[in-house]
Short mmCIF file of C-alpha atoms in Angstrom, two decimals:
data_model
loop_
_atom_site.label_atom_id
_atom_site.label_comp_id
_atom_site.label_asym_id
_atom_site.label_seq_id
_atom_site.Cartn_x
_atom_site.Cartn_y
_atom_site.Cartn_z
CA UNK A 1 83.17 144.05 169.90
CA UNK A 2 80.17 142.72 168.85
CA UNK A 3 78.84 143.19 165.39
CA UNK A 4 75.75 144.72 163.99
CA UNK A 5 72.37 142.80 164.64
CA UNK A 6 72.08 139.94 161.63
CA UNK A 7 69.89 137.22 161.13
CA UNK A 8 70.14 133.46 159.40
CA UNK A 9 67.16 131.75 157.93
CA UNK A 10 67.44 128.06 157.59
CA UNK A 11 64.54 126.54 155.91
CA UNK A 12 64.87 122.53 156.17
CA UNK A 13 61.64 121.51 154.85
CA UNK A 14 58.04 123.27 154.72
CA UNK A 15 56.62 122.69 157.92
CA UNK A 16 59.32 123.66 160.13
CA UNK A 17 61.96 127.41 159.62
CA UNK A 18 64.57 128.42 162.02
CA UNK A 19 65.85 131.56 162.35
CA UNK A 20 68.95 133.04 164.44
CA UNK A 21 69.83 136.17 165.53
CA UNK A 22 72.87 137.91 167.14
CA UNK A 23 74.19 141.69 167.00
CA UNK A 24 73.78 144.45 169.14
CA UNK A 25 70.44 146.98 167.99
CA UNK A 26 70.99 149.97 166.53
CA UNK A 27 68.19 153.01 166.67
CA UNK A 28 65.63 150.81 165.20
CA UNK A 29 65.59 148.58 167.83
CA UNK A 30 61.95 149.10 168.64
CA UNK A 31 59.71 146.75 166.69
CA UNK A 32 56.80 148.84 167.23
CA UNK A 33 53.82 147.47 164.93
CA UNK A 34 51.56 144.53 166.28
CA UNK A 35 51.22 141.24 164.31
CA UNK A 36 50.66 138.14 164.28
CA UNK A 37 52.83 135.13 163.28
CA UNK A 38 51.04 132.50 160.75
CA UNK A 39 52.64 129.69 162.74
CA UNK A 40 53.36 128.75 166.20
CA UNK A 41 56.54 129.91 167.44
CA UNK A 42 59.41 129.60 170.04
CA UNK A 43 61.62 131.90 170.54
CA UNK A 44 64.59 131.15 172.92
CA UNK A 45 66.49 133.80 173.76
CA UNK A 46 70.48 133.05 174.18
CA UNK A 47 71.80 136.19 175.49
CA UNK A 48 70.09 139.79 176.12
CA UNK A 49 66.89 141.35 177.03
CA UNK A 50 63.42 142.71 175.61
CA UNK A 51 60.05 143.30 176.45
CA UNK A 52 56.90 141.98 174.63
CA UNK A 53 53.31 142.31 174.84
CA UNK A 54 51.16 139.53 174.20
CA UNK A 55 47.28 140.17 174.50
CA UNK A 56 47.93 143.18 176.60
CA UNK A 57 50.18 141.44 179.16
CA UNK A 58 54.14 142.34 179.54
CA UNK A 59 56.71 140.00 179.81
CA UNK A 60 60.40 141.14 180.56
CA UNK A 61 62.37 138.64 178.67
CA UNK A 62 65.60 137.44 179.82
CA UNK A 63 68.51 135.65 178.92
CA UNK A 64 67.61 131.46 178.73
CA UNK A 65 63.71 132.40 178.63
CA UNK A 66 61.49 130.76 176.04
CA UNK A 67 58.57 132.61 174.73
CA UNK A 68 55.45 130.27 173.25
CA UNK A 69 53.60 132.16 170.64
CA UNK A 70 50.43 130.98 169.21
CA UNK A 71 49.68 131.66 165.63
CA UNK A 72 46.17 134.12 166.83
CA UNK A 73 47.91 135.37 169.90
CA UNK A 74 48.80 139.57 168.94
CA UNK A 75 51.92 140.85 170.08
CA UNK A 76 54.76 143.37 169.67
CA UNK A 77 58.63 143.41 170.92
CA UNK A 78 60.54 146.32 171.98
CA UNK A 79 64.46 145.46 172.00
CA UNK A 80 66.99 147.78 174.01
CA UNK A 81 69.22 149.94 172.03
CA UNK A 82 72.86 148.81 172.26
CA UNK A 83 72.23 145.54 173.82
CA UNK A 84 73.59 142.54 172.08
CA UNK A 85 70.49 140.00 171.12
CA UNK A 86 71.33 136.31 170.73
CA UNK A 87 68.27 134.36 170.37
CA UNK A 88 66.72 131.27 168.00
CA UNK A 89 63.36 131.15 166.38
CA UNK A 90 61.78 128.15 165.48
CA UNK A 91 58.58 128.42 163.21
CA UNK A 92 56.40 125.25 163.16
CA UNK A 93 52.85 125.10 161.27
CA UNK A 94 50.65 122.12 162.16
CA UNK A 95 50.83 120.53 158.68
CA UNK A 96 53.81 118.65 160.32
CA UNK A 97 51.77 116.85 162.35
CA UNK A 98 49.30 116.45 159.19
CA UNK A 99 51.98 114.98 157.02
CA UNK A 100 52.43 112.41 159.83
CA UNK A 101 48.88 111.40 159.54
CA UNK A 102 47.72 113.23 162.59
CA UNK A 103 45.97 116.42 163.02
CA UNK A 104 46.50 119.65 165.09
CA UNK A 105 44.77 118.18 168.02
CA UNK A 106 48.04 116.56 168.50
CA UNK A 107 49.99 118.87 170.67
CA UNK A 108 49.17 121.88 168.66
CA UNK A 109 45.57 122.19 170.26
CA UNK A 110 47.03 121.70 174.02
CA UNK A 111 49.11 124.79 173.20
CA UNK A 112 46.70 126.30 171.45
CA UNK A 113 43.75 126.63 174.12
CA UNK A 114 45.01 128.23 176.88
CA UNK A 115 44.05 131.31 177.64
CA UNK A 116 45.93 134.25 175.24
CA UNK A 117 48.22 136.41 176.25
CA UNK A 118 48.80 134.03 179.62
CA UNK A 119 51.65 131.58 180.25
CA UNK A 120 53.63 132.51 177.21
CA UNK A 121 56.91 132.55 179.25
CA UNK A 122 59.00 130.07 180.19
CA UNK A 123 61.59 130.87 182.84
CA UNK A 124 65.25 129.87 182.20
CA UNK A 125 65.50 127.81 185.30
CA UNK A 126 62.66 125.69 184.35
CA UNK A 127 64.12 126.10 180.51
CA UNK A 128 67.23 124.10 181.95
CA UNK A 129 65.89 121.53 184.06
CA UNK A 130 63.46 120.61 180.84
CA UNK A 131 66.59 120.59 178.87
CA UNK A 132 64.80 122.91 176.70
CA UNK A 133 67.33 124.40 175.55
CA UNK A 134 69.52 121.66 174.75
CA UNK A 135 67.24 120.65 172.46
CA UNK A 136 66.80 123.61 171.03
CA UNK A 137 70.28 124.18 170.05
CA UNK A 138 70.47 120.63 168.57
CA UNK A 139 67.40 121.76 166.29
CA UNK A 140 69.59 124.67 164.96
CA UNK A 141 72.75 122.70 164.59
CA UNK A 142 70.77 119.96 162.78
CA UNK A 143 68.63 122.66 160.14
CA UNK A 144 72.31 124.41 159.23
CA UNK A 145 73.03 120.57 157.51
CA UNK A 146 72.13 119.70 154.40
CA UNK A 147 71.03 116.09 154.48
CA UNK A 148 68.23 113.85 155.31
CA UNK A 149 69.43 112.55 158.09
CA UNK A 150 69.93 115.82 159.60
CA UNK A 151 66.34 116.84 158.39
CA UNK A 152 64.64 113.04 160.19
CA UNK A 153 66.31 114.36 163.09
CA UNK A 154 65.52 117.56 163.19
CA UNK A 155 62.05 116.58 162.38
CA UNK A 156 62.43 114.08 165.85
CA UNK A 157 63.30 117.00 168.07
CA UNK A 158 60.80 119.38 166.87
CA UNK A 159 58.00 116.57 167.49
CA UNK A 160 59.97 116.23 170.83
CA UNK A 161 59.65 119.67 171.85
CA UNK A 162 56.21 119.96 170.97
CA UNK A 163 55.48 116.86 173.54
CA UNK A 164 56.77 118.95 176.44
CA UNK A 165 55.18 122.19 175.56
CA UNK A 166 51.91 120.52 175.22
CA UNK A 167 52.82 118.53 178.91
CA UNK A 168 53.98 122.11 180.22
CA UNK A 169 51.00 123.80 179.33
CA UNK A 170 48.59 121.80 180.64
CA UNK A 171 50.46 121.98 183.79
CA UNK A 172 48.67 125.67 183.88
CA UNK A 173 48.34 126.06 187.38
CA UNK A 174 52.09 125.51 188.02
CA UNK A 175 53.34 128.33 185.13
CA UNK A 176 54.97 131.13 186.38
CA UNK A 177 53.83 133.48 184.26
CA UNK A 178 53.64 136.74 185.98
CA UNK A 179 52.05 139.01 183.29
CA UNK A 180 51.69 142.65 184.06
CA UNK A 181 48.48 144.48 182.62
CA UNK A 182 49.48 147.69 180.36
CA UNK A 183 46.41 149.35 181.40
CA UNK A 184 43.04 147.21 183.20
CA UNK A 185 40.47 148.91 181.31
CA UNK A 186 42.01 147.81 177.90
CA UNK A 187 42.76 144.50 179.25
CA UNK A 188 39.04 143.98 179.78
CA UNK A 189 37.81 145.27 176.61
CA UNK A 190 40.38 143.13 174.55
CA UNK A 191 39.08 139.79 176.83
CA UNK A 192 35.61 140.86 176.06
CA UNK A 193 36.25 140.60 172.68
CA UNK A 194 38.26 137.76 172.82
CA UNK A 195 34.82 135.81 174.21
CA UNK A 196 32.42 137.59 172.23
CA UNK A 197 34.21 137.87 168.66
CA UNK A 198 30.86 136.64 167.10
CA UNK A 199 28.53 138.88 167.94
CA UNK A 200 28.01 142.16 166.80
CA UNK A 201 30.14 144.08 168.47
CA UNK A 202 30.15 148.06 168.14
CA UNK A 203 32.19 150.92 169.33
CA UNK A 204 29.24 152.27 171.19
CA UNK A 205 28.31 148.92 172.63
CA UNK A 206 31.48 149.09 174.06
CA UNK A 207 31.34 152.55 175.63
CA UNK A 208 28.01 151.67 176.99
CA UNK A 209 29.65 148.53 179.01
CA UNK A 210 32.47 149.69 179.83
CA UNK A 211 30.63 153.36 180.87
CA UNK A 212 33.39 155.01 178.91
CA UNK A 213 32.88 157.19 175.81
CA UNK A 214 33.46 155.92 172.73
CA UNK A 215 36.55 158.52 171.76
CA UNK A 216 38.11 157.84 175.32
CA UNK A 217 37.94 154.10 174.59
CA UNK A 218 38.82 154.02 170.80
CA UNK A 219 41.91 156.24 171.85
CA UNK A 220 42.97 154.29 175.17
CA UNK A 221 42.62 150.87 172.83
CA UNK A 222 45.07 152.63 170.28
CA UNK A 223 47.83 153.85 172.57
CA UNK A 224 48.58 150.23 174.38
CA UNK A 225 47.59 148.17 171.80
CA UNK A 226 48.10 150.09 168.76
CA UNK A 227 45.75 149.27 166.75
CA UNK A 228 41.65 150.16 167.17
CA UNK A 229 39.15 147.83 168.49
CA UNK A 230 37.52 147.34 165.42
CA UNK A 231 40.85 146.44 163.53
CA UNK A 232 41.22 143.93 167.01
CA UNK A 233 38.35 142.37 166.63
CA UNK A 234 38.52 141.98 162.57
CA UNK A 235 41.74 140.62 163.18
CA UNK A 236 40.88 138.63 165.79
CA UNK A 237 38.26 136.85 163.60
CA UNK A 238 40.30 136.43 160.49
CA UNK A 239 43.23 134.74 162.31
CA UNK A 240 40.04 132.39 164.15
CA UNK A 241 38.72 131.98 160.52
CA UNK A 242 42.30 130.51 159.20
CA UNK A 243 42.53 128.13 162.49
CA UNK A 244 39.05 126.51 161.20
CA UNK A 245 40.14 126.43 157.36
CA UNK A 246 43.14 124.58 158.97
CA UNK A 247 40.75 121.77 160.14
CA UNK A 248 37.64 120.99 158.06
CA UNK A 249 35.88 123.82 157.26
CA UNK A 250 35.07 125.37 153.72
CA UNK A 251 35.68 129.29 153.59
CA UNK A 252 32.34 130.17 153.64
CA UNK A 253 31.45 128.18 156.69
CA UNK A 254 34.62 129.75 158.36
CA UNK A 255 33.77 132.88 157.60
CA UNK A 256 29.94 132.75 159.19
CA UNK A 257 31.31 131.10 162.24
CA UNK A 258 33.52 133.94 163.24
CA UNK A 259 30.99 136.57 163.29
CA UNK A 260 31.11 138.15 159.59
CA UNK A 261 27.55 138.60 158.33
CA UNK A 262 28.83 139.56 154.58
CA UNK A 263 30.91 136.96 152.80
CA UNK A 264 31.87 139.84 150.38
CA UNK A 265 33.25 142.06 153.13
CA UNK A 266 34.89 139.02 154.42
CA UNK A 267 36.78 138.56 151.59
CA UNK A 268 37.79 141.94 150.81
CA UNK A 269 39.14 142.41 154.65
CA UNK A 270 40.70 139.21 153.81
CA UNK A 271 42.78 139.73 150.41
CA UNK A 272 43.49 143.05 152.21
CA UNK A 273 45.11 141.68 155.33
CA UNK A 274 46.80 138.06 154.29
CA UNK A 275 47.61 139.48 150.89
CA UNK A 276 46.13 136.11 149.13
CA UNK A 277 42.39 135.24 149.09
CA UNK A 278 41.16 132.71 151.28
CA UNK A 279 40.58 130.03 148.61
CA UNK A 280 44.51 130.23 148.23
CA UNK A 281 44.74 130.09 152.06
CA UNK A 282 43.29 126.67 151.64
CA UNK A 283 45.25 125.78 148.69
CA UNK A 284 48.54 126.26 150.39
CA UNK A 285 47.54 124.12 153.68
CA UNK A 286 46.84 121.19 151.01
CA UNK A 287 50.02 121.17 148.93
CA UNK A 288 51.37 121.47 152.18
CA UNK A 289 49.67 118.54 153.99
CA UNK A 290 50.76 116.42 150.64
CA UNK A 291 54.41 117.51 150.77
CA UNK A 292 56.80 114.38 151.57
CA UNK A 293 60.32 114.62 153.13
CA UNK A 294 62.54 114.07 150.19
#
């Protein structure tokens, strides 16, 4: 019999963190809050089932899937009660790339710009004839050792990986990735915002496009996405405002370009949401692009 759910962290150097998971879900297996993930992520999924919502669209997840996650892309998994999870979860920021003397154009961008909430799932047949997940079980074997040659390699795959993402995704046409819209309305309101996060957007300018009113929107919004459009579209920017940080972009610049009109309300939503102050934001992607594999 299989054994409650439990997870291993294996953190080989600061650009790249692998996680695994196996157990069977108790009553908490709903993960019921939508986030975000600071880094991209890949999440292959060994054994078992779930659901998750990217953007609005529904993937059922099954076993030998991949799921692509980009770091602005919000989403929330359901897992099924009694059903035994095996999966590995690979985070990767783009100061890898950085510390190679490239930047996130490199293969990060590619995965990066297409459109959110589509194409996020890979399909286990197509995960096999990649080799996909091969690879990915080499990347797990080689972050449980402790030594640099393990860490080069691991390093080699990752980079590896990355290079067919980036060639699968701009594929586009040829992804099967079969999304199915919680609710139409909502998708349209959260793709209007995802075009239009710099403009002044308002409740009632909503309701008057979308000939709703504003309580039957704000409380549609709420019950598929869980959060309200306001707190979508603050998020939305903030998450925006970290990708330009990432390149060359001073906070304040960042923080115009995304739509915020007050740098003090900026920074308050900020410190509120991230827990650290965009100044430290920026403070962690440079000791990060200067860290050196040991």
């Amino acid at each position: 019999m299989y054994e409650k759910y439990e997870k291993e962290c294996y953190n080989p150097n600061p650009h790249i963190s692998i996680h695994y998971s196996h157990g069977i879900f108790g009553e908490d297996a709903t993960l019921n809050f939508l986030h975000y993930d600071k880094d991209l992520i890949i999440e292959f999924y060994r054994k078992g089932e779930t659901s998750i919502c990217i953007e609005g669209n529904l993937y059922n997840v099954n076993e030998g899937d991949i799921i692509i996650l980009n770091p602005d892309e919000l989403h929330v998994s359901t897992k099924k009660e009694n059903c035994y999870m095996e999966k590995i979860v690979l985070h990767i920021s783009d100061t890898l790339v950085q510390q190679l003397g490239a930047d996130r154009t490199v293969f990060f961008d590619t995965i990066a710009n297409k459109p959110k909430g589509i194409g996020n799932l890979i399909p286990a047949e197509t995960v096999n004839e990649l080799g996909l997940n091969t690879k990915i079980n080499k990347c797990l074997a080689y972050a449980k050792k402790n030594s640099l040659e393990a860490q080069i390699l691991l390093t080699c795959k990752v980079i590896e990986l990355l290079s067919q993402f980036s060639a699968y995704v701009e594929r586009f046409e040829n992804l099967n990735v079969c999304p199915a819209s919680s609710n139409k309305v909502v998708n349209q309101i959260m793709d209007y915002i995802n075009r239009h996060y710099t403009e002044d957007i308002t409740l009632e300018g909503l309701a008057k496009r979308f000939h709703f009113s504003k309580y039957y929107i704000s409380h549609l919004f709420k019950d598929h996405v869980g959060i309200s459009p306001y707190d979508y579209l603050i998020m939305r920017r903030l998450y925006i405002c970290n990708n330009l940080m990432r390149g060359k972009h001073t906070v304040r610049q960042a923080c115009f370009m995304v739509g915020f009109n007050n740098y003090s309300n900026f920074y308050r939503l900020y410190k509120k949401h991230f827990s650290i102050t965009p100044q430290q934001f920026k403070e962690q992607l440079k000791t990060a692009s200067l860290v050196k594999p040991e």
